[in-house]
PDB file of C-alpha atoms in Angstrom:
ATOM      1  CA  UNK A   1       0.000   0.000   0.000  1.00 79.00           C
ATOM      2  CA  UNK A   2       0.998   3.724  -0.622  1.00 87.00           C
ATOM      3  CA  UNK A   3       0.726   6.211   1.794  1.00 91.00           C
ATOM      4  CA  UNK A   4      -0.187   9.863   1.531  1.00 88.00           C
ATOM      5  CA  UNK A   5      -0.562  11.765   4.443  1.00 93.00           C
ATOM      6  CA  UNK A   6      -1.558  15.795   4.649  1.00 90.00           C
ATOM      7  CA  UNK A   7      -0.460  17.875   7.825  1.00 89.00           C
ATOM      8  CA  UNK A   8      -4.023  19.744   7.731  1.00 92.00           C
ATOM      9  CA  UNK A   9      -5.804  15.989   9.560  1.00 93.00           C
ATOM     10  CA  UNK A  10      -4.838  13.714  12.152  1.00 93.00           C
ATOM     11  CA  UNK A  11      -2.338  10.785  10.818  1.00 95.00           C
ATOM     12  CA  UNK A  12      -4.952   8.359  12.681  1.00 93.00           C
ATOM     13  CA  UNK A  13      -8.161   9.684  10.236  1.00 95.00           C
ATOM     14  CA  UNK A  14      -5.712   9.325   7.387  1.00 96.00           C
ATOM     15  CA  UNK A  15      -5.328   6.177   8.031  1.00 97.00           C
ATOM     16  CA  UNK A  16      -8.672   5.159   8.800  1.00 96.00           C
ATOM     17  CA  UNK A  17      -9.737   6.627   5.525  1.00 95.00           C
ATOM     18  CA  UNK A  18      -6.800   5.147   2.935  1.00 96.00           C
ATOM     19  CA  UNK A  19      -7.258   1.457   4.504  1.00 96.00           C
ATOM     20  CA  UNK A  20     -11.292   2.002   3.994  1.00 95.00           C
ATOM     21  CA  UNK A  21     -10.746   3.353   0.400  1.00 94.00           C
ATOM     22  CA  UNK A  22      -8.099   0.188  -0.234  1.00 94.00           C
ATOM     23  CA  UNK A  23     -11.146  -2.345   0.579  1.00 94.00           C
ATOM     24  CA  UNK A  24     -14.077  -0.400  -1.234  1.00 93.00           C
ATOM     25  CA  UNK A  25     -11.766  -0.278  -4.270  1.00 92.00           C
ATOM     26  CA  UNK A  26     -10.507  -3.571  -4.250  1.00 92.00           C
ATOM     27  CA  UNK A  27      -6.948  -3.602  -3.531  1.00 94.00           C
ATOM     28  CA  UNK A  28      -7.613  -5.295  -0.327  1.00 94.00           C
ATOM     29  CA  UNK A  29      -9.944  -7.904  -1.384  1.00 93.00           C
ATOM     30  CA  UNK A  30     -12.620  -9.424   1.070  1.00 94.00           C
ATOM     31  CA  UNK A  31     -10.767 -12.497   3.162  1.00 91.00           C
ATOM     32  CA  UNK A  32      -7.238 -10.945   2.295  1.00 93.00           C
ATOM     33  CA  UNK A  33      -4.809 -11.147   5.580  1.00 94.00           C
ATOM     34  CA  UNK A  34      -3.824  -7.810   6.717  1.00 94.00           C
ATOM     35  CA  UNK A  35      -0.517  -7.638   7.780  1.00 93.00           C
ATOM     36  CA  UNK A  36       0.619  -7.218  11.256  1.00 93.00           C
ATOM     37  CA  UNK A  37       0.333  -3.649  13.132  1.00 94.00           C
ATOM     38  CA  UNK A  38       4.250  -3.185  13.641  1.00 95.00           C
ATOM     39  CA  UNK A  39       4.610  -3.887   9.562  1.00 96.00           C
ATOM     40  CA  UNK A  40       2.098  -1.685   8.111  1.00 96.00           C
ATOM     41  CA  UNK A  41       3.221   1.028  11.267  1.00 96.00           C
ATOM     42  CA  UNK A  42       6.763   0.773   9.360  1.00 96.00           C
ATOM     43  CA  UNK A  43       5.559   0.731   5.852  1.00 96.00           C
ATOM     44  CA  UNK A  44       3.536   4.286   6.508  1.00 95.00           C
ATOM     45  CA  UNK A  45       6.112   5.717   9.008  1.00 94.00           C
ATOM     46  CA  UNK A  46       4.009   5.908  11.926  1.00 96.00           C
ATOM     47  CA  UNK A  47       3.889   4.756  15.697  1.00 96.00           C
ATOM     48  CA  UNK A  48       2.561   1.305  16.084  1.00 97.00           C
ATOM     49  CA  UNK A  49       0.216   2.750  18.816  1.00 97.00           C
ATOM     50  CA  UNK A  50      -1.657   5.029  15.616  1.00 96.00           C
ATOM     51  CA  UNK A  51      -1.701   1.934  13.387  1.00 96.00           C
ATOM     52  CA  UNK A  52      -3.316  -0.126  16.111  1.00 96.00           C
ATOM     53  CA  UNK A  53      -5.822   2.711  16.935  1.00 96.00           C
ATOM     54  CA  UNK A  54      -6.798   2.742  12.891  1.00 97.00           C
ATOM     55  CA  UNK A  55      -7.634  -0.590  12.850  1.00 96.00           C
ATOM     56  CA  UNK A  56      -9.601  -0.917  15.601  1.00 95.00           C
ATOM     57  CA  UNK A  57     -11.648   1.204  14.396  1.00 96.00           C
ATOM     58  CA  UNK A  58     -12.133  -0.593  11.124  1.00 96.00           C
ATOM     59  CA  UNK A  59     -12.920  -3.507  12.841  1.00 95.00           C
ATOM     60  CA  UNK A  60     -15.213  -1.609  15.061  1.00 95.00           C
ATOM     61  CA  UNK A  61     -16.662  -0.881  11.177  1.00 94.00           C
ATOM     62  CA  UNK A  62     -17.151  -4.261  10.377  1.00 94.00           C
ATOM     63  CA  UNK A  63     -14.890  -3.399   8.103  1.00 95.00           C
ATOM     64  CA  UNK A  64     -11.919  -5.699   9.518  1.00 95.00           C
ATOM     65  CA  UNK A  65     -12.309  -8.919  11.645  1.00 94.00           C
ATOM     66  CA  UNK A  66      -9.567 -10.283  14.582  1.00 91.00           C
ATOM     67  CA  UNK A  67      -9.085 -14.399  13.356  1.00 82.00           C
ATOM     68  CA  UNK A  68      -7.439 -16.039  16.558  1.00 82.00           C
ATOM     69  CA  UNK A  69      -4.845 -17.858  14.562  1.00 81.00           C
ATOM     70  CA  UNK A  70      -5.011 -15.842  11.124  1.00 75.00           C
ATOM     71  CA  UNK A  71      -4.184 -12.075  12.646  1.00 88.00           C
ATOM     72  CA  UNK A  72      -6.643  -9.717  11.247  1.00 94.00           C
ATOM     73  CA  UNK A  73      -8.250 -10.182   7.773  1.00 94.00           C
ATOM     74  CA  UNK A  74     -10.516  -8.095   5.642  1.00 94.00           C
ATOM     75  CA  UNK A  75     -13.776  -8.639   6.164  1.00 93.00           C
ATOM     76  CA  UNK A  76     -16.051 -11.355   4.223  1.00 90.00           C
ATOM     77  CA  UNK A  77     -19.130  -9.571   4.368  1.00 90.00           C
ATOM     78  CA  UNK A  78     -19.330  -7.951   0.275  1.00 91.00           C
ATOM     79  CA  UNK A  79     -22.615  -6.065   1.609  1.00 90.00           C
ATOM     80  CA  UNK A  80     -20.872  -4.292   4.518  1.00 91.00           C
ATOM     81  CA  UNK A  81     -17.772  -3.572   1.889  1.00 92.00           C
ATOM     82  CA  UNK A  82     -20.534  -2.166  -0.763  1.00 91.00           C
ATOM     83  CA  UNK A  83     -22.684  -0.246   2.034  1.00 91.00           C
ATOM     84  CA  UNK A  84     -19.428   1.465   2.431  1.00 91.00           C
ATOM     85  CA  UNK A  85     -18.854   2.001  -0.968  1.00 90.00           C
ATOM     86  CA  UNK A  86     -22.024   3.971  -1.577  1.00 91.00           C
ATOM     87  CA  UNK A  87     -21.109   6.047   1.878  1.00 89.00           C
ATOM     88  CA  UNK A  88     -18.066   7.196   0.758  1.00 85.00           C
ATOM     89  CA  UNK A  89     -19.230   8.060  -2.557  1.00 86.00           C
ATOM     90  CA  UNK A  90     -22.099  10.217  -1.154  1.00 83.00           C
TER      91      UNK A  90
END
């Protein structure tokens, strides 16, 4: 993933918003294994503690889900992935 962040909005928002837009536009597809918090902290340049805040709030979305032994995937549910969809392009 490629990250853009702007120093008018919270890093955390930003990152809410570019993981949502990665899943309503397909490059994370529904199932798809996420990769850990300390990675994708690296990959964007942030504190682990931001990344891990971002993602729970996805998953408090229904947007991500926690798997016990799989880490934490992209959610199955194509509805709740298309009711976003429409959202964000209202």
């Amino acid at each position: 993933m490629e990250w853009h962040f702007d120093d008018n909005m919270p890093i955390y928002t930003q990152l809410v918003y570019q993981i949502k837009f990665a899943i309503v536009s397909g490059e994370l597809s529904p199932g798809e294994r996420m990769a850990g918090v300390r990675d994708l902290a690296a990959d964007a340049g942030v504190n682990p503690n931001t990344m891990q805040r971002a993602l729970a709030e996805l998953e408090t979305r229904g947007l991500l889900e926690t798997q016990r032994t799989a880490g934490r995937t992209v959610t199955g549910d194509v509805e709740k992935i298309a009711q976003t969809r429409r959202a964000l392009a209202q």
